[in-house]
Amino acid sequence: MPMAALPKYLGDDFAQASPGLRFGMYLPVWGKDNKTGETLWTSHDLNYREAGRDRQVRQFKDENKTQALNQSARLNANDRQLMEKLAQRQAAAASVLPQMLSLQARSIAPFTTGLGNEHPLENGFAFLNPYGLPYLPGSGVKGVLRQAARELASGDWGDERGWNQQPSYTLKMGKEPVHFSMIDALFGKECSMGGKEQMRGALSFWDVIPQIKGDRLEVEVMTAHQSHYYQKKRDDRAGNSDSPHESGQPNPINFLSVPPGSGFAFHVQCHQALLARIAPDLAEADRWQGLLQAAFEHAFDWLGFGAKTAVGYGSLQRDAQAEAAMKQAFEQIQAQAQAQAELDKLSDEQRQIKELEQLFLATKDKGGLDAGCPVATQRLKLLDDALGWESPEYRQQAADLLRRIAKDLPWAKKRKQEASDKLARLMA
Amino acid sequence: MATLTLKQDKAASGKQTLEQRRATHAWAKAKAGIAQHQKDYVNDAKGLPALIMNSGLMQVMAFLHGKGGRHEVLASHLRDWLQQAQGTPPDFEAFMQHLLNAQPTEFQAITAEAFAWLRWLRQMAPAAAREV
């Protein structure tokens, strides 16, 4: 039974820890000798089984890597909830910020990211701290889109979709004018060490939190056949040569991936004032958005996101259905924000009247008006409060609303009389 | 009494601070490591703090021991410093057993000390490599 290399006070049940922690800190990969109980500090267990024609008990090295990765790939209910909340939080922030471009996509191939990160099993994975969930860094999105823009602008792919590489803009930096292209204006311009011709781009790319399909990540295998060449090791089994050839020993390496069918929400923010200053025609009528959409489509079709895109990982396609749902959610968030802003402008008395009116209309639409409903309780509260108000205008508004509500609300006879008396006092 | 205080101050000024001791130790180990494994030692030293940050001290020490060779050399250098600073055993198996049985505050202190020394090593190693 493998264990994680951890002090004993931490225990050994990490089922509620995030996948990031289970893959990093709590990876149960270190083996034991199951006869002696000794910790081996290797990635395999030593087990003893009868084997062979003579049914002798023999020692077997059982690898723990795949099992450990499978354990770290599980998503529990908390992880799923966190993943959804993070996406909702991003969408809510994007919906109220000006100058955003938001796109929804779905993966049609496995997606993997951060394989170059440091990890005791050689291949890492990008988990977002402190949530411990897979993510695609905004810098990764930016790199792919810059490449897509360059490819489109080169003209090698037929239709340039509006992109070009001409240095059509000029900006004075110090004494010398600097010429730059639309790709530089949007993505930024780098220069060699010590040079002054560098500028930030107008676009900011947000991290992407994949909405994982199902309840686990996948454990996949890549099998290198040329490790003797990469590591410059001469080995009899690899033909005693360190040059690359077809007879190398296969070396299976496990790594994590996000399964196909997962959702990806891309959010790009534009620094409109900067863009209007350095490339006014791109800022005009949001031309940058059209260009970026074309770059996204090219990247979805031909480039892919994350790692191992050369062999098809990270292929995505736009998800029109998810985009419509996101648009509807944006509109709802904006309508709610607007309604709240209007409520905030009102006086306490007006707000109380408005809130009850909204509650009344919403409950009436649903057909939920009855003697015990929240409208009935709030109505009595407003009636009592309004009797203490000084402004005749607000008293009148409250009385009008209460009369409207009374027509639709069923009442016990005694309470109705009591409320009518109070209402008469309110209008007096 | 005043004389005694003065003597103590003089004695203290002759000693190195903890940071200086870390730096001196890291410099000596960097030179030894580079003499054995050249540029590989520098690269391993640079990557080690990130590996510990992501995977924890014990996982990484077990990993380095499992890989053996130059990785074990680097791990033995770190264990040597931790023995001086925190009193942990220098031998791999005893070191791991010590950490397995450590209390939270001690485990945190050992991890923090490892990072403090590695900060020096990752600066010293490239400098030592240029000297060779």
Coordinates of C-alpha atoms in Angstrom, one line a residue, chain A:
Chain A
M1 CA 0.0 0.0 0.0
P2 CA 1.9 3.1 -1.2
M3 CA 2.0 6.2 1.0
A4 CA 2.6 10.0 0.7
A5 CA 5.9 11.3 1.9
L6 CA 4.4 13.4 4.7
P7 CA 4.9 13.8 8.5
K8 CA 2.5 11.5 10.4
Y9 CA 0.6 14.3 12.1
L10 CA -1.1 15.0 8.7
G11 CA -2.8 11.5 8.7
D12 CA -3.5 9.6 5.4
D13 CA -7.0 10.6 4.3
F14 CA -6.8 13.3 1.7
A15 CA -10.1 12.6 -0.1
Q16 CA -11.3 16.2 0.6
A17 CA -8.1 17.9 -0.6
S18 CA -8.1 19.5 -4.0
P19 CA -6.7 17.7 -7.0
G20 CA -3.8 20.1 -7.1
L21 CA -2.8 19.2 -3.5
R22 CA -3.3 15.5 -4.1
F23 CA -1.1 15.7 -7.3
G24 CA 1.6 17.8 -5.5
M25 CA 2.0 17.6 -1.8
Y26 CA -0.1 14.5 -1.0
L27 CA 0.8 12.1 -3.9
P28 CA 0.7 8.6 -2.5
V29 CA 3.5 7.1 -4.6
W30 CA 6.1 5.9 -2.2
G31 CA 6.3 2.2 -1.9
K32 CA 6.6 -0.4 0.9
D33 CA 8.0 -3.8 1.2
N34 CA 4.8 -5.6 2.0
K35 CA 6.7 -8.5 3.7
T36 CA 8.8 -6.4 6.1
G37 CA 6.6 -3.3 6.2
E38 CA 9.7 -1.2 5.5
T39 CA 9.3 2.1 3.6
L40 CA 11.3 1.9 0.4
W41 CA 11.1 5.5 -0.8
T42 CA 10.8 4.3 -4.4
S43 CA 7.8 4.6 -6.7
H44 CA 7.1 0.9 -6.5
D45 CA 5.9 -1.5 -3.8
L46 CA 7.6 -4.9 -3.3
N47 CA 4.9 -7.6 -3.3
Y48 CA 5.3 -11.4 -3.0
R49 CA 3.2 -13.8 -5.0
E50 CA 3.4 -17.4 -6.2
A51 CA 4.4 -17.5 -9.8
G52 CA 6.1 -19.6 -12.5
R53 CA 5.7 -23.3 -13.3
D54 CA 7.0 -24.3 -9.9
R55 CA 4.6 -22.0 -8.0
Q56 CA 7.4 -20.5 -6.0
V57 CA 6.8 -17.3 -4.1
R58 CA 8.6 -14.5 -5.9
Q59 CA 9.2 -10.8 -5.4
F60 CA 7.4 -8.4 -7.7
K61 CA 8.0 -4.6 -8.1
D62 CA 4.5 -3.1 -8.5
E63 CA 4.5 0.4 -9.9
N64 CA 2.5 3.0 -8.0
K65 CA 2.6 5.9 -10.4
T66 CA -0.6 5.2 -12.4
Q67 CA -2.6 4.4 -9.3
A68 CA -1.3 7.6 -7.5
L69 CA -2.2 9.8 -10.6
N70 CA -5.6 8.2 -10.8
Q71 CA -6.3 9.1 -7.1
S72 CA -5.2 12.7 -7.7
A73 CA -7.4 13.0 -10.8
R74 CA -10.7 12.6 -8.9
L75 CA -12.9 15.7 -8.4
N76 CA -15.0 15.7 -5.3
A77 CA -18.3 17.7 -4.8
N78 CA -16.4 20.7 -3.4
D79 CA -14.0 20.8 -6.4
R80 CA -16.9 20.8 -8.8
Q81 CA -18.7 23.5 -6.9
L82 CA -15.6 25.6 -6.7
M83 CA -14.9 25.2 -10.4
E84 CA -18.4 26.3 -11.3
K85 CA -18.3 29.3 -8.9
L86 CA -15.0 30.4 -10.3
A87 CA -16.4 30.5 -13.8
Q88 CA -19.5 32.3 -12.6
R89 CA -17.4 34.9 -10.8
Q90 CA -15.3 35.5 -13.9
A91 CA -18.5 35.8 -16.0
A92 CA -20.0 38.3 -13.5
A93 CA -16.8 40.4 -13.4
A94 CA -16.6 40.3 -17.2
S95 CA -20.3 41.3 -17.6
V96 CA -19.9 44.6 -15.7
L97 CA -16.5 45.6 -17.1
P98 CA -16.5 47.8 -20.2
Q99 CA -14.7 46.6 -23.4
M100 CA -14.6 42.9 -22.9
L101 CA -14.7 40.1 -25.4
S102 CA -16.0 36.8 -24.0
L103 CA -16.1 33.6 -26.0
Q104 CA -17.3 30.1 -25.0
A105 CA -15.7 26.9 -26.4
R106 CA -15.9 23.2 -25.9
S107 CA -12.9 20.8 -26.2
I108 CA -13.1 18.2 -28.9
A109 CA -9.8 16.5 -27.9
P110 CA -8.1 16.0 -24.5
F111 CA -6.5 19.2 -23.1
T112 CA -3.3 19.3 -21.0
T113 CA -1.3 22.2 -19.6
G114 CA 1.8 22.8 -17.5
L115 CA 3.6 19.5 -18.4
G116 CA 6.9 21.3 -18.0
N117 CA 6.2 22.2 -14.4
E118 CA 8.5 20.7 -11.7
H119 CA 7.1 17.4 -10.3
P120 CA 8.6 14.2 -8.8
L121 CA 6.9 12.2 -11.5
E122 CA 8.8 14.2 -14.2
N123 CA 5.7 15.7 -15.8
G124 CA 3.8 18.4 -13.9
F125 CA 0.4 19.9 -14.5
A126 CA -0.9 23.5 -14.1
F127 CA -3.2 23.7 -11.1
L128 CA -4.4 27.2 -10.0
N129 CA -3.3 28.1 -6.5
P130 CA -5.0 28.2 -4.0
Y131 CA -7.9 26.4 -5.5
G132 CA -6.0 23.4 -6.8
L133 CA -8.0 23.2 -10.0
P134 CA -6.7 22.8 -13.6
Y135 CA -6.3 26.1 -15.4
L136 CA -4.9 27.6 -18.6
P137 CA -2.9 30.7 -17.8
G138 CA -3.9 33.9 -19.6
S139 CA -0.3 34.2 -20.8
G140 CA -0.8 30.8 -22.6
V141 CA -4.0 32.1 -24.3
K142 CA -2.2 35.3 -25.3
G143 CA 0.7 33.3 -26.9
V144 CA -1.6 31.2 -29.0
L145 CA -3.6 34.2 -30.2
R146 CA -0.5 36.2 -31.1
Q147 CA 0.6 33.2 -33.2
A148 CA -2.8 33.0 -34.8
A149 CA -2.7 36.7 -35.6
R150 CA 0.8 36.3 -37.1
E151 CA -0.3 33.4 -39.2
L152 CA -3.4 35.2 -40.5
A153 CA -1.4 38.4 -41.2
S154 CA 1.2 36.4 -43.1
G155 CA -1.4 35.7 -45.8
D156 CA -0.3 32.0 -46.0
W157 CA -3.7 30.9 -44.9
G158 CA -5.7 32.7 -47.6
D159 CA -8.1 35.2 -46.1
E160 CA -6.2 37.5 -43.7
R161 CA -9.5 38.3 -41.9
G162 CA -8.4 42.0 -41.4
W163 CA -5.0 41.2 -39.9
N164 CA -1.7 42.6 -41.4
Q165 CA 1.9 43.0 -40.3
Q166 CA 2.5 46.5 -41.8
P167 CA 4.1 48.9 -39.4
S168 CA 1.2 51.3 -39.9
Y169 CA 1.3 53.1 -36.6
T170 CA 3.8 55.5 -35.1
L171 CA 4.5 56.5 -31.6
K172 CA 7.1 58.9 -30.3
M173 CA 9.2 57.3 -27.6
G174 CA 12.0 59.7 -26.5
K175 CA 13.5 61.4 -29.5
E176 CA 12.9 58.7 -32.1
P177 CA 9.6 57.7 -33.6
V178 CA 8.7 54.0 -33.2
H179 CA 6.8 52.2 -35.9
F180 CA 4.6 49.2 -35.0
S181 CA 1.9 47.0 -36.4
M182 CA -1.6 46.2 -35.3
I183 CA -0.3 42.9 -33.7
D184 CA 2.1 45.0 -31.6
A185 CA -0.7 47.5 -30.6
L186 CA -2.9 44.7 -29.3
F187 CA -0.4 42.2 -27.9
G188 CA 2.6 44.4 -27.1
K189 CA 6.0 44.9 -28.6
E190 CA 9.1 43.3 -27.3
C191 CA 12.6 44.3 -28.1
S192 CA 16.1 43.0 -27.4
M193 CA 17.8 43.6 -24.1
G194 CA 18.6 47.2 -23.6
G195 CA 16.4 48.4 -26.4
K196 CA 13.8 51.1 -25.8
E197 CA 11.2 50.1 -28.4
Q198 CA 9.0 48.1 -26.1
M199 CA 5.4 48.8 -25.3
R200 CA 2.5 47.1 -23.6
G201 CA -0.4 45.8 -25.7
A202 CA -4.0 47.0 -25.2
L203 CA -5.3 43.5 -24.5
S204 CA -5.3 41.6 -21.2
F205 CA -6.1 37.9 -21.2
W206 CA -7.7 36.2 -18.3
D207 CA -6.9 32.8 -17.0
V208 CA -9.3 30.0 -18.2
I209 CA -10.8 27.6 -15.7
P210 CA -11.9 24.5 -17.7
Q211 CA -15.3 23.2 -16.7
I212 CA -14.4 19.6 -16.6
K213 CA -16.8 17.1 -18.1
G214 CA -17.5 14.2 -15.7
D215 CA -16.0 13.9 -12.3
R216 CA -12.4 13.3 -13.0
L217 CA -9.3 14.2 -15.0
E218 CA -7.9 11.6 -17.4
V219 CA -4.6 9.8 -16.9
E220 CA -2.9 9.4 -20.3
V221 CA 0.3 7.9 -21.4
M222 CA 3.0 9.1 -23.8
T223 CA 5.7 6.6 -24.7
A224 CA 9.1 7.9 -25.6
H225 CA 11.2 5.6 -27.6
Q226 CA 14.3 7.7 -27.9
S227 CA 15.3 8.3 -24.2
H228 CA 18.8 6.8 -24.9
Y229 CA 19.2 9.7 -27.4
Y230 CA 17.7 12.5 -25.2
Q231 CA 19.7 11.3 -22.1
K232 CA 22.8 10.3 -24.1
K233 CA 22.9 6.9 -22.5
R234 CA 24.4 3.9 -24.3
D235 CA 22.4 0.7 -23.6
D236 CA 22.5 -2.8 -24.9
R237 CA 18.7 -2.9 -25.2
A238 CA 18.8 0.3 -27.3
G239 CA 21.5 -1.0 -29.7
N240 CA 24.4 0.4 -27.7
S241 CA 24.1 3.7 -29.5
D242 CA 23.1 7.2 -28.4
S243 CA 21.9 8.3 -31.8
P244 CA 18.1 8.4 -32.5
H245 CA 16.8 5.2 -34.2
E246 CA 13.6 3.1 -34.3
S247 CA 14.8 0.4 -31.9
G248 CA 14.8 2.4 -28.7
Q249 CA 13.3 1.0 -25.5
P250 CA 9.7 2.3 -24.9
N251 CA 9.4 4.4 -21.8
P252 CA 5.8 5.0 -20.8
I253 CA 5.2 8.3 -19.0
N254 CA 1.8 9.0 -17.4
F255 CA 0.4 12.5 -17.3
L256 CA -2.9 14.2 -16.5
S257 CA -5.3 15.7 -19.0
V258 CA -8.8 17.4 -19.1
P259 CA -11.3 15.1 -20.9
P260 CA -12.9 16.2 -24.3
G261 CA -16.3 17.8 -24.0
S262 CA -15.1 20.2 -21.2
G263 CA -16.1 23.9 -21.4
F264 CA -13.7 26.8 -21.7
A265 CA -14.6 30.4 -21.2
F266 CA -12.2 33.0 -22.7
H267 CA -12.4 36.6 -21.5
V268 CA -10.2 39.3 -23.0
Q269 CA -10.2 42.9 -21.7
C270 CA -9.2 45.8 -23.8
H271 CA -7.5 49.0 -22.5
Q272 CA -9.7 51.2 -24.7
A273 CA -8.0 54.5 -23.8
L274 CA -4.6 53.1 -24.6
L275 CA -5.8 51.6 -27.9
A276 CA -7.5 54.8 -28.9
R277 CA -4.2 56.7 -28.4
I278 CA -1.8 54.3 -30.2
A279 CA -4.1 52.7 -32.8
P280 CA -7.3 54.8 -33.1
D281 CA -8.8 52.8 -36.1
L282 CA -8.7 49.6 -34.0
A283 CA -10.6 51.2 -31.2
E284 CA -13.2 52.7 -33.5
A285 CA -16.4 50.7 -33.6
D286 CA -14.7 48.0 -31.6
R287 CA -12.8 46.8 -34.7
W288 CA -10.4 44.9 -32.3
Q289 CA -13.2 42.6 -31.3
G290 CA -13.7 41.4 -34.9
L291 CA -10.0 40.8 -35.4
L292 CA -9.7 38.9 -32.2
Q293 CA -12.7 36.7 -33.0
A294 CA -11.0 35.8 -36.3
A295 CA -7.8 35.0 -34.4
F296 CA -9.7 32.8 -31.9
E297 CA -11.4 30.9 -34.8
H298 CA -8.1 30.3 -36.4
A299 CA -6.6 29.1 -33.1
F300 CA -9.6 26.8 -32.5
D301 CA -9.3 25.3 -36.0
W302 CA -5.6 25.1 -36.5
L303 CA -3.5 25.7 -33.3
G304 CA -5.1 24.4 -30.1
F305 CA -4.5 25.5 -26.6
G306 CA -2.2 24.2 -23.8
A307 CA 0.5 21.6 -24.3
K308 CA 1.1 18.9 -26.9
T309 CA -1.0 20.7 -29.6
A310 CA 1.3 19.3 -32.3
V311 CA -0.4 15.9 -31.7
G312 CA -3.9 17.3 -31.5
Y313 CA -4.3 18.1 -27.8
G314 CA -6.2 21.2 -26.9
S315 CA -8.4 21.4 -30.0
L316 CA -11.5 23.4 -29.2
Q317 CA -14.6 24.6 -31.1
R318 CA -16.9 27.5 -30.4
D319 CA -20.0 26.6 -28.4
A320 CA -22.9 28.8 -29.6
Q321 CA -25.3 27.3 -27.1
A322 CA -23.1 28.2 -24.1
E323 CA -22.5 31.6 -25.6
A324 CA -26.2 32.3 -25.8
A325 CA -26.6 31.1 -22.1
M326 CA -23.7 33.3 -21.1
K327 CA -25.2 36.3 -22.9
Q328 CA -28.5 35.7 -21.1
A329 CA -26.8 35.5 -17.8
F330 CA -24.8 38.7 -18.5
E331 CA -28.1 40.5 -19.3
Q332 CA -29.6 39.2 -16.1
I333 CA -26.7 40.3 -14.0
Q334 CA -26.7 43.8 -15.7
A335 CA -30.5 44.1 -15.1
Q336 CA -30.1 43.2 -11.5
A337 CA -27.2 45.6 -11.1
Q338 CA -29.2 48.4 -12.7
A339 CA -32.3 47.6 -10.5
Q340 CA -30.1 47.7 -7.4
A341 CA -28.5 51.0 -8.5
E342 CA -31.9 52.5 -8.9
L343 CA -33.0 51.2 -5.5
D344 CA -29.8 52.7 -3.9
K345 CA -30.8 56.1 -5.2
L346 CA -34.2 56.1 -3.4
S347 CA -35.0 57.3 0.1
D348 CA -35.6 54.6 2.8
E349 CA -39.4 55.1 2.5
Q350 CA -39.4 54.9 -1.4
R351 CA -37.1 51.9 -1.3
Q352 CA -39.5 50.0 1.1
I353 CA -42.4 50.8 -1.2
K354 CA -40.5 49.8 -4.3
E355 CA -39.2 46.5 -2.8
L356 CA -42.7 45.5 -1.7
E357 CA -44.1 46.4 -5.2
Q358 CA -41.5 44.3 -6.9
L359 CA -42.1 41.4 -4.6
F360 CA -45.9 41.7 -5.1
L361 CA -45.6 41.7 -8.9
A362 CA -43.2 38.8 -9.0
T363 CA -45.3 36.7 -6.6
K364 CA -48.5 37.6 -8.5
D365 CA -46.9 36.4 -11.8
K366 CA -46.1 33.1 -10.2
G367 CA -49.6 32.8 -8.8
G368 CA -48.2 32.5 -5.2
L369 CA -50.3 35.1 -3.4
D370 CA -51.8 33.6 -0.3
A371 CA -52.4 34.6 3.4
G372 CA -49.0 33.2 4.5
C373 CA -46.8 34.5 1.6
P374 CA -44.0 37.0 2.2
V375 CA -46.1 39.7 0.5
A376 CA -48.7 39.4 3.2
T377 CA -46.0 39.7 6.0
Q378 CA -44.2 42.6 4.3
R379 CA -47.5 44.4 3.7
L380 CA -48.3 44.5 7.4
K381 CA -44.8 45.7 8.1
L382 CA -45.1 48.5 5.6
L383 CA -48.5 49.5 7.0
D384 CA -47.1 49.8 10.5
D385 CA -43.9 51.6 9.4
A386 CA -45.8 54.0 7.1
L387 CA -48.0 55.1 10.0
G388 CA -44.9 56.6 11.5
W389 CA -43.8 58.5 8.3
E390 CA -44.1 62.3 8.2
S391 CA -44.2 62.9 4.5
P392 CA -47.8 62.9 3.2
E393 CA -46.5 62.0 -0.3
Y394 CA -44.9 58.8 0.8
R395 CA -47.9 57.9 3.1
Q396 CA -50.1 58.3 0.0
Q397 CA -47.8 56.1 -2.2
A398 CA -47.7 53.4 0.5
A399 CA -51.5 53.5 0.9
D400 CA -52.1 53.2 -2.9
L401 CA -49.8 50.1 -3.0
L402 CA -51.4 48.5 0.0
R403 CA -54.9 49.0 -1.5
R404 CA -53.7 47.4 -4.8
I405 CA -52.3 44.4 -2.8
A406 CA -55.4 44.1 -0.7
K407 CA -57.5 43.4 -3.8
D408 CA -55.5 40.3 -4.7
L409 CA -54.6 39.0 -1.3
P410 CA -57.0 36.6 0.6
W411 CA -57.5 37.8 4.2
A412 CA -59.1 36.5 7.4
K413 CA -62.1 38.8 8.1
K414 CA -60.9 40.1 11.5
R415 CA -57.4 40.9 10.3
K416 CA -58.8 42.6 7.2
Q417 CA -60.9 44.9 9.3
E418 CA -57.9 45.7 11.5
A419 CA -55.7 46.5 8.4
S420 CA -58.5 48.6 6.9
D421 CA -58.7 50.7 10.0
K422 CA -54.9 51.3 9.9
L423 CA -55.1 52.1 6.2
A424 CA -57.8 54.7 6.9
R425 CA -55.6 56.3 9.5
L426 CA -52.7 56.3 7.0
M427 CA -54.7 58.1 4.4
A428 CA -56.2 60.6 6.9

